[in-house]
Amino acid sequence: MANILIVDDDPAVQLTIRLLLERASHHVTVAGDGRKGLALFEAGEFDLLFLDIYMPGMDGLETMRHVRALRPAVPIIVISGRSITPDAYAEPDFLKMATKLGAVASLQKPFRADALLAAVDNCLKAGESEGSDVNASRR
């Protein structure tokens, strides 16, 4: 069971992710924007973070920058509902950009439940192995 923070401004997305994670026996905390999410992150111990990229106020990329400064090893999954198009004049692919900036995984909305749960499992397993590597290097 992991302690997971969801930061997304869409209540329907919050509820969907929360229900999927709680059914998988995880503890879930939800924030509606980056500033609230960052405050919760600073006050708690989270094993994994879901960040929406497009939010009013502090967006997901800015929130991720602050999270990385506080706890560089916490796995982050970025999510976005913006379309990914091959059009040269379209906006940049922010999901790809976020993974280059430190997110472990990304999901395009709408996402399938099995894809979300697989991303969570992969991130938590990667976090566990990094934690054991750190502990082994301290010995």
JSON list of C-alpha atoms in Angstrom, two decimals:
[
{"chain": "A", "resi": 1, "resn": "MET", "atom": "CA", "xyz": [0.00, 0.00, 0.00]},
{"chain": "A", "resi": 2, "resn": "ALA", "atom": "CA", "xyz": [1.42, 3.37, -1.05]},
{"chain": "A", "resi": 3, "resn": "ASN", "atom": "CA", "xyz": [0.63, 6.91, 0.02]},
{"chain": "A", "resi": 4, "resn": "ILE", "atom": "CA", "xyz": [-0.24, 8.74, -3.22]},
{"chain": "A", "resi": 5, "resn": "LEU", "atom": "CA", "xyz": [-0.92, 12.41, -3.92]},
{"chain": "A", "resi": 6, "resn": "ILE", "atom": "CA", "xyz": [-3.11, 13.38, -6.89]},
{"chain": "A", "resi": 7, "resn": "VAL", "atom": "CA", "xyz": [-2.82, 16.99, -8.09]},
{"chain": "A", "resi": 8, "resn": "ASP", "atom": "CA", "xyz": [-5.44, 17.74, -10.78]},
{"chain": "A", "resi": 9, "resn": "ASP", "atom": "CA", "xyz": [-7.95, 20.55, -11.21]},
{"chain": "A", "resi": 10, "resn": "ASP", "atom": "CA", "xyz": [-10.65, 18.33, -12.76]},
{"chain": "A", "resi": 11, "resn": "PRO", "atom": "CA", "xyz": [-12.90, 16.79, -10.06]},
{"chain": "A", "resi": 12, "resn": "ALA", "atom": "CA", "xyz": [-13.95, 13.93, -12.39]},
{"chain": "A", "resi": 13, "resn": "VAL", "atom": "CA", "xyz": [-10.32, 12.97, -13.03]},
{"chain": "A", "resi": 14, "resn": "GLN", "atom": "CA", "xyz": [-9.53, 13.25, -9.31]},
{"chain": "A", "resi": 15, "resn": "LEU", "atom": "CA", "xyz": [-12.42, 10.93, -8.48]},
{"chain": "A", "resi": 16, "resn": "THR", "atom": "CA", "xyz": [-11.55, 8.41, -11.19]},
{"chain": "A", "resi": 17, "resn": "ILE", "atom": "CA", "xyz": [-7.90, 8.12, -10.19]},
{"chain": "A", "resi": 18, "resn": "ARG", "atom": "CA", "xyz": [-8.77, 8.09, -6.49]},
{"chain": "A", "resi": 19, "resn": "LEU", "atom": "CA", "xyz": [-11.27, 5.24, -6.88]},
{"chain": "A", "resi": 20, "resn": "LEU", "atom": "CA", "xyz": [-8.87, 3.16, -8.99]},
{"chain": "A", "resi": 21, "resn": "LEU", "atom": "CA", "xyz": [-6.05, 3.62, -6.48]},
{"chain": "A", "resi": 22, "resn": "GLU", "atom": "CA", "xyz": [-8.19, 3.02, -3.41]},
{"chain": "A", "resi": 23, "resn": "ARG", "atom": "CA", "xyz": [-9.54, -0.20, -4.95]},
{"chain": "A", "resi": 24, "resn": "ALA", "atom": "CA", "xyz": [-5.88, -1.23, -5.32]},
{"chain": "A", "resi": 25, "resn": "SER", "atom": "CA", "xyz": [-5.48, -0.60, -1.54]},
{"chain": "A", "resi": 26, "resn": "HIS", "atom": "CA", "xyz": [-3.51, 2.65, -1.79]},
{"chain": "A", "resi": 27, "resn": "HIS", "atom": "CA", "xyz": [-4.01, 5.66, 0.49]},
{"chain": "A", "resi": 28, "resn": "VAL", "atom": "CA", "xyz": [-4.91, 8.72, -1.60]},
{"chain": "A", "resi": 29, "resn": "THR", "atom": "CA", "xyz": [-4.77, 12.48, -0.96]},
{"chain": "A", "resi": 30, "resn": "VAL", "atom": "CA", "xyz": [-6.15, 14.94, -3.52]},
{"chain": "A", "resi": 31, "resn": "ALA", "atom": "CA", "xyz": [-5.33, 18.58, -4.33]},
{"chain": "A", "resi": 32, "resn": "GLY", "atom": "CA", "xyz": [-7.08, 20.75, -6.92]},
{"chain": "A", "resi": 33, "resn": "ASP", "atom": "CA", "xyz": [-4.09, 22.85, -7.95]},
{"chain": "A", "resi": 34, "resn": "GLY", "atom": "CA", "xyz": [-0.31, 22.98, -7.83]},
{"chain": "A", "resi": 35, "resn": "ARG", "atom": "CA", "xyz": [-0.03, 25.30, -4.82]},
{"chain": "A", "resi": 36, "resn": "LYS", "atom": "CA", "xyz": [-2.30, 23.12, -2.66]},
{"chain": "A", "resi": 37, "resn": "GLY", "atom": "CA", "xyz": [-0.55, 20.01, -3.92]},
{"chain": "A", "resi": 38, "resn": "LEU", "atom": "CA", "xyz": [2.87, 21.41, -3.06]},
{"chain": "A", "resi": 39, "resn": "ALA", "atom": "CA", "xyz": [1.68, 22.40, 0.44]},
{"chain": "A", "resi": 40, "resn": "LEU", "atom": "CA", "xyz": [0.34, 18.86, 1.03]},
{"chain": "A", "resi": 41, "resn": "PHE", "atom": "CA", "xyz": [3.54, 17.36, -0.37]},
{"chain": "A", "resi": 42, "resn": "GLU", "atom": "CA", "xyz": [5.70, 19.47, 1.96]},
{"chain": "A", "resi": 43, "resn": "ALA", "atom": "CA", "xyz": [3.57, 18.47, 4.96]},
{"chain": "A", "resi": 44, "resn": "GLY", "atom": "CA", "xyz": [3.37, 14.73, 4.24]},
{"chain": "A", "resi": 45, "resn": "GLU", "atom": "CA", "xyz": [5.33, 11.69, 3.14]},
{"chain": "A", "resi": 46, "resn": "PHE", "atom": "CA", "xyz": [4.18, 10.50, -0.27]},
{"chain": "A", "resi": 47, "resn": "ASP", "atom": "CA", "xyz": [5.42, 7.48, -2.21]},
{"chain": "A", "resi": 48, "resn": "LEU", "atom": "CA", "xyz": [4.09, 8.67, -5.57]},
{"chain": "A", "resi": 49, "resn": "LEU", "atom": "CA", "xyz": [2.68, 11.81, -7.13]},
{"chain": "A", "resi": 50, "resn": "PHE", "atom": "CA", "xyz": [0.18, 12.29, -9.97]},
{"chain": "A", "resi": 51, "resn": "LEU", "atom": "CA", "xyz": [0.49, 15.72, -11.58]},
{"chain": "A", "resi": 52, "resn": "ASP", "atom": "CA", "xyz": [-1.78, 17.23, -14.20]},
{"chain": "A", "resi": 53, "resn": "ILE", "atom": "CA", "xyz": [0.26, 19.45, -16.49]},
{"chain": "A", "resi": 54, "resn": "TYR", "atom": "CA", "xyz": [-2.42, 22.05, -17.27]},
{"chain": "A", "resi": 55, "resn": "MET", "atom": "CA", "xyz": [-3.81, 23.65, -14.11]},
{"chain": "A", "resi": 56, "resn": "PRO", "atom": "CA", "xyz": [-4.64, 27.25, -13.23]},
{"chain": "A", "resi": 57, "resn": "GLY", "atom": "CA", "xyz": [-2.13, 29.04, -11.04]},
{"chain": "A", "resi": 58, "resn": "MET", "atom": "CA", "xyz": [0.87, 26.77, -10.59]},
{"chain": "A", "resi": 59, "resn": "ASP", "atom": "CA", "xyz": [0.91, 24.24, -13.44]},
{"chain": "A", "resi": 60, "resn": "GLY", "atom": "CA", "xyz": [2.25, 20.70, -13.22]},
{"chain": "A", "resi": 61, "resn": "LEU", "atom": "CA", "xyz": [5.70, 21.49, -14.63]},
{"chain": "A", "resi": 62, "resn": "GLU", "atom": "CA", "xyz": [6.27, 24.23, -12.05]},
{"chain": "A", "resi": 63, "resn": "THR", "atom": "CA", "xyz": [4.92, 22.00, -9.28]},
{"chain": "A", "resi": 64, "resn": "MET", "atom": "CA", "xyz": [7.25, 19.21, -10.43]},
{"chain": "A", "resi": 65, "resn": "ARG", "atom": "CA", "xyz": [10.23, 21.57, -10.29]},
{"chain": "A", "resi": 66, "resn": "HIS", "atom": "CA", "xyz": [9.48, 22.36, -6.62]},
{"chain": "A", "resi": 67, "resn": "VAL", "atom": "CA", "xyz": [8.85, 18.69, -5.76]},
{"chain": "A", "resi": 68, "resn": "ARG", "atom": "CA", "xyz": [12.15, 17.67, -7.37]},
{"chain": "A", "resi": 69, "resn": "ALA", "atom": "CA", "xyz": [13.98, 20.29, -5.29]},
{"chain": "A", "resi": 70, "resn": "LEU", "atom": "CA", "xyz": [12.41, 18.91, -2.09]},
{"chain": "A", "resi": 71, "resn": "ARG", "atom": "CA", "xyz": [12.54, 15.16, -2.77]},
{"chain": "A", "resi": 72, "resn": "PRO", "atom": "CA", "xyz": [14.30, 14.27, -6.01]},
{"chain": "A", "resi": 73, "resn": "ALA", "atom": "CA", "xyz": [13.62, 10.53, -5.77]},
{"chain": "A", "resi": 74, "resn": "VAL", "atom": "CA", "xyz": [9.82, 10.54, -5.41]},
{"chain": "A", "resi": 75, "resn": "PRO", "atom": "CA", "xyz": [8.26, 9.05, -8.56]},
{"chain": "A", "resi": 76, "resn": "ILE", "atom": "CA", "xyz": [5.99, 11.39, -10.53]},
{"chain": "A", "resi": 77, "resn": "ILE", "atom": "CA", "xyz": [3.39, 10.42, -13.12]},
{"chain": "A", "resi": 78, "resn": "VAL", "atom": "CA", "xyz": [2.27, 13.35, -15.29]},
{"chain": "A", "resi": 79, "resn": "ILE", "atom": "CA", "xyz": [-1.16, 13.37, -16.90]},
{"chain": "A", "resi": 80, "resn": "SER", "atom": "CA", "xyz": [-2.68, 15.60, -19.54]},
{"chain": "A", "resi": 81, "resn": "GLY", "atom": "CA", "xyz": [-5.85, 15.86, -21.56]},
{"chain": "A", "resi": 82, "resn": "ARG", "atom": "CA", "xyz": [-4.31, 17.93, -24.34]},
{"chain": "A", "resi": 83, "resn": "SER", "atom": "CA", "xyz": [-4.02, 16.08, -27.60]},
{"chain": "A", "resi": 84, "resn": "ILE", "atom": "CA", "xyz": [-0.68, 14.92, -28.90]},
{"chain": "A", "resi": 85, "resn": "THR", "atom": "CA", "xyz": [-0.54, 15.82, -32.56]},
{"chain": "A", "resi": 86, "resn": "PRO", "atom": "CA", "xyz": [2.22, 15.37, -35.14]},
{"chain": "A", "resi": 87, "resn": "ASP", "atom": "CA", "xyz": [1.45, 18.88, -36.50]},
{"chain": "A", "resi": 88, "resn": "ALA", "atom": "CA", "xyz": [4.64, 20.96, -36.68]},
{"chain": "A", "resi": 89, "resn": "TYR", "atom": "CA", "xyz": [2.64, 24.07, -35.70]},
{"chain": "A", "resi": 90, "resn": "ALA", "atom": "CA", "xyz": [0.96, 22.46, -32.70]},
{"chain": "A", "resi": 91, "resn": "GLU", "atom": "CA", "xyz": [1.99, 23.20, -29.14]},
{"chain": "A", "resi": 92, "resn": "PRO", "atom": "CA", "xyz": [4.93, 21.24, -27.72]},
{"chain": "A", "resi": 93, "resn": "ASP", "atom": "CA", "xyz": [4.43, 17.72, -26.40]},
{"chain": "A", "resi": 94, "resn": "PHE", "atom": "CA", "xyz": [4.34, 18.58, -22.70]},
{"chain": "A", "resi": 95, "resn": "LEU", "atom": "CA", "xyz": [4.03, 14.94, -21.60]},
{"chain": "A", "resi": 96, "resn": "LYS", "atom": "CA", "xyz": [7.31, 14.12, -23.33]},
{"chain": "A", "resi": 97, "resn": "MET", "atom": "CA", "xyz": [8.86, 17.32, -21.99]},
{"chain": "A", "resi": 98, "resn": "ALA", "atom": "CA", "xyz": [7.78, 16.43, -18.44]},
{"chain": "A", "resi": 99, "resn": "THR", "atom": "CA", "xyz": [9.41, 13.00, -18.63]},
{"chain": "A", "resi": 100, "resn": "LYS", "atom": "CA", "xyz": [12.64, 14.67, -19.77]},
{"chain": "A", "resi": 101, "resn": "LEU", "atom": "CA", "xyz": [12.37, 17.00, -16.75]},
{"chain": "A", "resi": 102, "resn": "GLY", "atom": "CA", "xyz": [12.04, 14.16, -14.27]},
{"chain": "A", "resi": 103, "resn": "ALA", "atom": "CA", "xyz": [8.62, 12.52, -14.44]},
{"chain": "A", "resi": 104, "resn": "VAL", "atom": "CA", "xyz": [8.90, 8.73, -14.36]},
{"chain": "A", "resi": 105, "resn": "ALA", "atom": "CA", "xyz": [5.81, 8.11, -16.51]},
{"chain": "A", "resi": 106, "resn": "SER", "atom": "CA", "xyz": [3.07, 9.94, -18.40]},
{"chain": "A", "resi": 107, "resn": "LEU", "atom": "CA", "xyz": [-0.55, 9.20, -19.20]},
{"chain": "A", "resi": 108, "resn": "GLN", "atom": "CA", "xyz": [-2.74, 10.82, -21.85]},
{"chain": "A", "resi": 109, "resn": "LYS", "atom": "CA", "xyz": [-6.33, 11.49, -20.72]},
{"chain": "A", "resi": 110, "resn": "PRO", "atom": "CA", "xyz": [-8.56, 9.64, -21.12]},
{"chain": "A", "resi": 111, "resn": "PHE", "atom": "CA", "xyz": [-6.49, 6.72, -19.89]},
{"chain": "A", "resi": 112, "resn": "ARG", "atom": "CA", "xyz": [-7.44, 3.10, -19.30]},
{"chain": "A", "resi": 113, "resn": "ALA", "atom": "CA", "xyz": [-7.61, 1.80, -15.74]},
{"chain": "A", "resi": 114, "resn": "ASP", "atom": "CA", "xyz": [-5.09, -0.97, -16.46]},
{"chain": "A", "resi": 115, "resn": "ALA", "atom": "CA", "xyz": [-2.62, 1.54, -17.93]},
{"chain": "A", "resi": 116, "resn": "LEU", "atom": "CA", "xyz": [-2.88, 3.74, -14.83]},
{"chain": "A", "resi": 117, "resn": "LEU", "atom": "CA", "xyz": [-2.42, 0.83, -12.44]},
{"chain": "A", "resi": 118, "resn": "ALA", "atom": "CA", "xyz": [0.51, -0.53, -14.45]},
{"chain": "A", "resi": 119, "resn": "ALA", "atom": "CA", "xyz": [2.20, 2.89, -14.37]},
{"chain": "A", "resi": 120, "resn": "VAL", "atom": "CA", "xyz": [1.70, 3.06, -10.59]},
{"chain": "A", "resi": 121, "resn": "ASP", "atom": "CA", "xyz": [3.12, -0.44, -10.07]},
{"chain": "A", "resi": 122, "resn": "ASN", "atom": "CA", "xyz": [6.14, 0.30, -12.28]},
{"chain": "A", "resi": 123, "resn": "CYS", "atom": "CA", "xyz": [6.86, 3.59, -10.51]},
{"chain": "A", "resi": 124, "resn": "LEU", "atom": "CA", "xyz": [6.56, 2.08, -7.05]},
{"chain": "A", "resi": 125, "resn": "LYS", "atom": "CA", "xyz": [8.82, -0.84, -7.98]},
{"chain": "A", "resi": 126, "resn": "ALA", "atom": "CA", "xyz": [11.39, 1.57, -9.44]},
{"chain": "A", "resi": 127, "resn": "GLY", "atom": "CA", "xyz": [11.19, 3.66, -6.27]},
{"chain": "A", "resi": 128, "resn": "GLU", "atom": "CA", "xyz": [11.74, 0.57, -4.08]},
{"chain": "A", "resi": 129, "resn": "SER", "atom": "CA", "xyz": [14.82, -0.50, -6.03]},
{"chain": "A", "resi": 130, "resn": "GLU", "atom": "CA", "xyz": [16.26, 3.05, -5.86]},
{"chain": "A", "resi": 131, "resn": "GLY", "atom": "CA", "xyz": [15.62, 3.08, -2.12]},
{"chain": "A", "resi": 132, "resn": "SER", "atom": "CA", "xyz": [17.42, -0.25, -1.66]},
{"chain": "A", "resi": 133, "resn": "ASP", "atom": "CA", "xyz": [20.31, 0.99, -3.83]},
{"chain": "A", "resi": 134, "resn": "VAL", "atom": "CA", "xyz": [20.64, 4.06, -1.58]},
{"chain": "A", "resi": 135, "resn": "ASN", "atom": "CA", "xyz": [20.54, 1.89, 1.55]},
{"chain": "A", "resi": 136, "resn": "ALA", "atom": "CA", "xyz": [23.12, -0.50, 0.11]},
{"chain": "A", "resi": 137, "resn": "SER", "atom": "CA", "xyz": [25.47, 2.36, -0.74]},
{"chain": "A", "resi": 138, "resn": "ARG", "atom": "CA", "xyz": [25.20, 3.69, 2.84]},
{"chain": "A", "resi": 139, "resn": "ARG", "atom": "CA", "xyz": [26.46, 0.40, 4.31]}
]
